[in-house]
């Protein structure tokens, strides 16, 4: 029996180099050896105000980005969260087990409520409980995410413990985070103390996976570094350069040491130029595939349908067990 992997991304903005390196690049490497489910977190997107038309468009765009980045719909179950109603239903059950105190500790909630001061809604607060439902419905063993999601997975693990203590062991499986050693936290290009985020208002802070070559080049070349001249991985004193080296290392599969040697006696500008070329090379085929997929709505709908059918079946098995365990009467 293959182990089950589940992950997703919130449907806002466009996927960034951070999403690719921290998450999707790892998803594509798992697709041959695991039973994988990857979804479009459209319900999660509603925690901040969305333009309904744009959200619809983005859901297709994200699906096309997933596939263009290498997720094969034949090898993975790819689906939209809102197409499987069991997510919202399991969330309710879990909400009744989630202590407010645990949610209060979530750094993403704190950050987002500072950013959206006029829209601090209950969904933003209970978002990690929905995320736990996403994971637990499919009895996932591992959840490949970037560093920023670790705390949410810890909450999910707490919820499994609370649930099992109250209703019995073995109904919900205890998941584990799966976080890569390198690249789990790609930083903003202009401010390397912040993570690269797809909802950043300043476009210069991130490279989107569907940016064109010119944009990519400009953004990488204008990334903040420091006034020193030695190419060395030093996270504390040279965070901007360290971030570029991390991107470089993951995309080229070369270690920091190898890169440091290659750039001995060379300037930062030289490294930035080479890195820009490498990113362009990596993403150019993605953009071509993406543009192609976006012209083929029927195909995208077919992927969504197939994914939703498969995911629903599996989700219902878990939800049925949970409803039984908590004492809800089966519909006669
Ligand atoms: P999000 O953009 O929050 O929907 O995240 C989707 C996935 O990408 C999650 O697994 C995140 O942990 C991961 N991710 C987001 N931003 C970054 C980043 N800057 N570096 C590494 N991973 C990231
Ligand atoms: N919260 C995640 C993010 O913003 C996306 C997400 C929602 C997710 N549900 C999930 C990731 C379940 C992994 C598993 O990055």
Coordinates of N, CA and C in Angstrom, one line a residue, residues 157-281:
X157 N -2.5 18.0 14.0 CA -2.1 16.9 14.8 C -2.7 16.9 16.2
X158 N -2.8 18.1 16.8 CA -3.5 18.2 18.1 C -5.0 17.8 18.0
X159 N -5.6 18.2 16.9 CA -7.0 17.9 16.7 C -7.2 16.3 16.6
X160 N -6.3 15.7 15.9 CA -6.4 14.2 15.9 C -6.3 13.6 17.3
X161 N -5.4 14.2 18.1 CA -5.3 13.7 19.5 C -6.6 13.9 20.3
X162 N -7.1 15.2 20.1 CA -8.4 15.5 20.9 C -9.5 14.6 20.4
X163 N -9.6 14.4 19.1 CA -10.7 13.6 18.5 C -10.6 12.1 19.0
X164 N -9.3 11.6 18.9 CA -9.1 10.2 19.3 C -9.4 10.0 20.8
X165 N -9.0 10.9 21.6 CA -9.3 10.8 23.0 C -10.8 10.8 23.3
X166 N -11.5 11.6 22.6 CA -12.9 11.6 22.9 C -13.7 10.5 22.2
X167 N -13.4 10.2 20.9 CA -14.2 9.3 20.2 C -13.6 8.0 19.8
X168 N -12.3 7.8 20.1 CA -11.7 6.5 19.8 C -10.6 6.7 18.8
X169 N -9.6 5.8 18.9 CA -8.4 5.8 18.0 C -8.8 5.2 16.7
X170 N -7.9 5.6 15.7 CA -8.0 4.9 14.4 C -9.0 5.4 13.4
X171 N -9.8 6.4 13.9 CA -10.8 7.0 12.9 C -10.1 8.1 12.1
X172 N -9.3 8.9 12.7 CA -8.5 9.9 11.9 C -7.0 9.6 12.0
X173 N -6.4 9.6 10.9 CA -4.9 9.3 10.9 C -4.1 10.5 11.3
X174 N -3.0 10.2 12.0 CA -2.1 11.3 12.4 C -1.2 11.6 11.3
X175 N -1.3 12.8 10.7 CA -0.4 13.2 9.6 C 0.9 13.8 10.0
X176 N 1.9 13.8 9.1 CA 3.1 14.4 9.4 C 3.5 15.5 8.4
X177 N 4.1 16.6 8.8 CA 4.5 17.6 7.9 C 5.7 17.0 7.1
X178 N 5.8 17.4 5.9 CA 6.9 17.0 5.0 C 7.6 18.2 4.5
X179 N 8.6 18.7 5.1 CA 9.2 20.0 4.8 C 10.6 19.8 4.3
X180 N 10.9 20.3 3.1 CA 12.2 20.1 2.5 C 13.3 20.8 3.3
X181 N 14.5 20.3 3.2 CA 15.6 20.9 4.0 C 16.1 22.2 3.4
X182 N 16.1 22.3 2.1 CA 16.5 23.5 1.4 C 15.3 24.1 0.7
X183 N 15.1 25.4 0.9 CA 14.0 26.0 0.1 C 12.6 26.1 0.7
X184 N 12.5 25.6 2.0 CA 11.2 25.6 2.6 C 10.7 27.0 2.9
X185 N 11.6 28.0 2.8 CA 11.2 29.4 3.0 C 11.9 30.3 2.1
X186 N 11.4 30.5 1.0 CA 12.0 31.5 0.0 C 11.5 32.9 0.4
X187 N 12.5 33.8 0.4 CA 12.2 35.1 1.0 C 11.8 36.1 -0.2
X188 N 11.2 37.2 0.3 CA 10.9 38.3 -0.7 C 12.2 38.8 -1.3
X189 N 12.1 39.2 -2.6 CA 13.3 39.6 -3.3 C 13.8 41.0 -2.8
X190 N 12.9 41.9 -2.4 CA 13.2 43.2 -2.0 C 13.4 43.3 -0.5
X191 N 12.8 42.4 0.3 CA 12.9 42.4 1.7 C 13.1 41.0 2.2
X192 N 14.4 40.6 2.3 CA 14.7 39.2 2.6 C 14.4 38.8 4.0
X193 N 13.7 39.7 4.8 CA 13.3 39.2 6.1 C 11.9 38.7 6.1
X194 N 11.2 39.0 5.0 CA 9.8 38.5 4.8 C 9.7 37.4 3.9
X195 N 8.7 36.5 4.0 CA 8.7 35.4 3.1 C 8.1 35.9 1.7
X196 N 8.5 35.2 0.7 CA 8.0 35.6 -0.7 C 6.5 35.1 -0.7
X197 N 5.6 36.1 -0.9 CA 4.2 35.7 -0.8 C 3.5 36.1 -2.1
X198 N 2.6 35.3 -2.6 CA 1.9 35.6 -3.8 C 0.8 36.6 -3.6
X199 N 0.5 37.0 -2.4 CA -0.5 38.1 -2.2 C 0.2 39.4 -1.9
X200 N 1.5 39.5 -2.1 CA 2.3 40.7 -1.9 C 1.8 41.8 -2.9
X201 N 1.6 43.0 -2.3 CA 1.2 44.1 -3.3 C 2.3 44.5 -4.2
X202 N 3.5 44.4 -3.7 CA 4.7 44.8 -4.5 C 5.2 43.7 -5.4
X203 N 4.9 43.8 -6.7 CA 5.3 42.7 -7.6 C 6.7 42.4 -7.7
X204 N 7.6 43.4 -7.3 CA 9.0 43.2 -7.3 C 9.5 42.2 -6.3
X205 N 8.6 41.9 -5.3 CA 9.0 41.0 -4.2 C 9.0 39.5 -4.6
X206 N 8.3 39.2 -5.7 CA 8.2 37.8 -6.0 C 8.3 37.6 -7.5
X207 N 8.7 36.4 -7.9 CA 8.7 36.0 -9.3 C 7.5 35.0 -9.4
X208 N 6.6 35.3 -10.3 CA 5.5 34.4 -10.5 C 5.9 33.3 -11.5
X209 N 5.4 32.1 -11.4 CA 5.8 31.0 -12.2 C 5.4 31.2 -13.7
X210 N 4.5 32.2 -13.9 CA 4.1 32.5 -15.3 C 4.5 33.9 -15.7
X211 N 5.5 34.5 -15.0 CA 6.1 35.7 -15.5 C 6.9 35.5 -16.8
X212 N 7.0 36.5 -17.6 CA 7.8 36.4 -18.8 C 9.3 36.6 -18.5
X213 N 10.1 36.3 -19.5 CA 11.6 36.3 -19.3 C 12.1 37.7 -18.8
X214 N 11.5 38.7 -19.4 CA 11.9 40.1 -19.2 C 11.7 40.4 -17.7
X215 N 10.5 40.1 -17.3 CA 10.1 40.4 -15.9 C 11.0 39.7 -14.9
X216 N 11.2 38.4 -15.2 CA 12.0 37.5 -14.3 C 13.4 38.1 -14.1
X217 N 14.0 38.5 -15.3 CA 15.3 39.0 -15.3 C 15.4 40.3 -14.4
X218 N 14.4 41.2 -14.7 CA 14.4 42.4 -14.0 C 14.3 42.2 -12.5
X219 N 13.4 41.3 -12.1 CA 13.1 41.1 -10.7 C 14.4 40.5 -10.0
X220 N 15.0 39.5 -10.6 CA 16.1 38.9 -10.0 C 17.3 39.9 -9.9
X221 N 17.5 40.6 -11.0 CA 18.6 41.5 -11.0 C 18.5 42.7 -10.0
X222 N 17.2 43.0 -9.7 CA 17.1 44.1 -8.7 C 16.9 43.6 -7.3
X223 N 17.1 42.3 -7.1 CA 16.9 41.8 -5.7 C 17.9 42.5 -4.8
X224 N 17.4 42.7 -3.5 CA 18.3 43.3 -2.5 C 19.4 42.4 -2.1
X225 N 20.6 42.9 -2.1 CA 21.7 42.1 -1.5 C 22.4 42.9 -0.4
X226 N 23.7 43.0 -0.4 CA 24.4 43.8 0.6 C 25.6 44.4 -0.1
X227 N 26.4 45.2 0.7 CA 27.5 45.9 0.1 C 28.8 45.2 0.0
X228 N 28.8 43.9 0.6 CA 30.0 43.1 0.5 C 30.2 42.6 -0.9
X229 N 31.3 41.9 -1.2 CA 31.5 41.4 -2.5 C 31.7 39.9 -2.6
X230 N 31.9 39.3 -1.4 CA 32.2 37.9 -1.4 C 30.9 37.0 -1.5
X231 N 30.8 36.1 -2.5 CA 29.7 35.2 -2.6 C 29.8 34.1 -1.6
X232 N 29.0 34.2 -0.5 CA 29.1 33.2 0.5 C 27.7 33.1 1.2
X233 N 27.3 31.8 1.5 CA 26.0 31.6 2.1 C 26.1 32.0 3.6
X234 N 25.5 33.2 3.9 CA 25.6 33.6 5.3 C 24.2 34.2 5.6
X235 N 23.3 33.4 6.1 CA 21.9 33.8 6.3 C 21.8 35.0 7.2
X236 N 22.6 35.1 8.2 CA 22.4 36.1 9.2 C 22.9 37.5 8.7
X237 N 24.1 37.5 8.1 CA 24.7 38.7 7.6 C 24.4 39.1 6.2
X238 N 24.0 38.1 5.4 CA 23.7 38.3 3.9 C 22.4 37.6 3.5
X239 N 21.3 38.1 4.2 CA 20.1 37.3 3.9 C 19.6 37.4 2.5
X240 N 19.8 38.5 1.8 CA 19.4 38.6 0.4 C 20.2 37.7 -0.5
X241 N 21.5 37.7 -0.3 CA 22.3 36.8 -1.1 C 22.0 35.3 -0.8
X242 N 21.8 35.0 0.5 CA 21.5 33.7 0.9 C 20.2 33.2 0.2
X243 N 19.3 34.1 0.1 CA 18.0 33.7 -0.6 C 18.2 33.4 -2.0
X244 N 19.1 34.2 -2.7 CA 19.4 33.9 -4.1 C 20.1 32.6 -4.2
X245 N 21.0 32.4 -3.3 CA 21.8 31.1 -3.4 C 20.9 29.9 -3.1
X246 N 19.9 30.1 -2.3 CA 18.9 28.9 -2.0 C 18.2 28.6 -3.3
X247 N 17.7 29.7 -4.0 CA 16.9 29.5 -5.2 C 17.9 28.8 -6.2
X248 N 19.1 29.3 -6.3 CA 20.1 28.8 -7.3 C 20.3 27.3 -7.0
X249 N 20.6 27.0 -5.7 CA 20.9 25.7 -5.3 C 19.8 24.7 -5.6
X250 N 18.6 25.0 -5.3 CA 17.5 24.1 -5.6 C 17.3 23.9 -7.1
X251 N 17.3 25.0 -7.9 CA 17.1 24.8 -9.3 C 18.3 24.2 -10.0
X252 N 19.5 24.4 -9.5 CA 20.6 23.8 -10.2 C 21.0 22.4 -9.6
X253 N 20.5 22.1 -8.5 CA 20.8 20.9 -7.7 C 22.3 20.9 -7.3
X254 N 22.9 22.1 -7.2 CA 24.3 22.3 -6.7 C 24.2 22.7 -5.2
X255 N 25.2 22.3 -4.5 CA 25.3 22.7 -3.0 C 25.8 24.1 -2.9
X256 N 25.5 24.7 -1.7 CA 26.0 26.0 -1.5 C 27.5 26.1 -1.7
X257 N 28.2 25.1 -1.2 CA 29.7 25.1 -1.3 C 30.2 25.1 -2.8
X258 N 29.5 24.3 -3.6 CA 29.9 24.3 -5.0 C 29.6 25.7 -5.6
X259 N 28.5 26.3 -5.3 CA 28.2 27.6 -5.9 C 29.2 28.6 -5.4
X260 N 29.6 28.6 -4.1 CA 30.5 29.5 -3.5 C 31.9 29.4 -4.3
X261 N 32.2 28.2 -4.6 CA 33.5 28.0 -5.3 C 33.4 28.5 -6.8
X262 N 32.3 28.2 -7.4 CA 32.1 28.7 -8.8 C 32.1 30.2 -8.9
X263 N 31.7 30.9 -7.8 CA 31.6 32.4 -7.9 C 32.8 33.0 -7.1
X264 N 33.8 32.3 -6.8 CA 35.0 32.9 -6.1 C 35.6 33.9 -7.0
X265 N 35.8 35.1 -6.4 CA 36.4 36.2 -7.2 C 35.4 36.9 -8.2
X266 N 34.2 36.4 -8.2 CA 33.2 37.0 -9.1 C 32.2 37.9 -8.4
X267 N 31.6 38.8 -9.1 CA 30.7 39.8 -8.5 C 29.3 39.3 -8.3
X268 N 28.5 39.9 -7.4 CA 27.1 39.5 -7.2 C 26.3 39.6 -8.5
X269 N 26.7 40.7 -9.3 CA 26.0 40.9 -10.6 C 26.1 39.7 -11.5
X270 N 27.2 39.1 -11.5 CA 27.5 37.9 -12.3 C 26.6 36.8 -11.9
X271 N 26.5 36.5 -10.6 CA 25.6 35.5 -10.0 C 24.2 35.8 -10.4
X272 N 23.8 37.1 -10.2 CA 22.4 37.4 -10.5 C 22.0 37.1 -11.9
X273 N 22.9 37.5 -12.8 CA 22.7 37.3 -14.3 C 22.5 35.8 -14.6
X274 N 23.4 35.0 -14.0 CA 23.3 33.5 -14.2 C 22.0 32.9 -13.6
X275 N 21.7 33.4 -12.4 CA 20.5 32.9 -11.7 C 19.3 33.3 -12.6
X276 N 19.2 34.6 -13.0 CA 18.1 35.0 -13.9 C 17.9 34.1 -15.1
X277 N 19.0 33.7 -15.7 CA 19.0 32.8 -16.9 C 18.4 31.4 -16.5
X278 N 18.9 31.0 -15.3 CA 18.4 29.7 -14.8 C 16.9 29.7 -14.5
X279 N 16.5 30.7 -13.9 CA 15.0 30.8 -13.6 C 14.2 30.9 -14.9
X280 N 14.7 31.7 -15.8 CA 14.0 31.8 -17.1 C 14.0 30.5 -17.8
X281 N 15.1 29.8 -17.8 CA 15.1 28.4 -18.4 C 14.2 27.5 -17.8

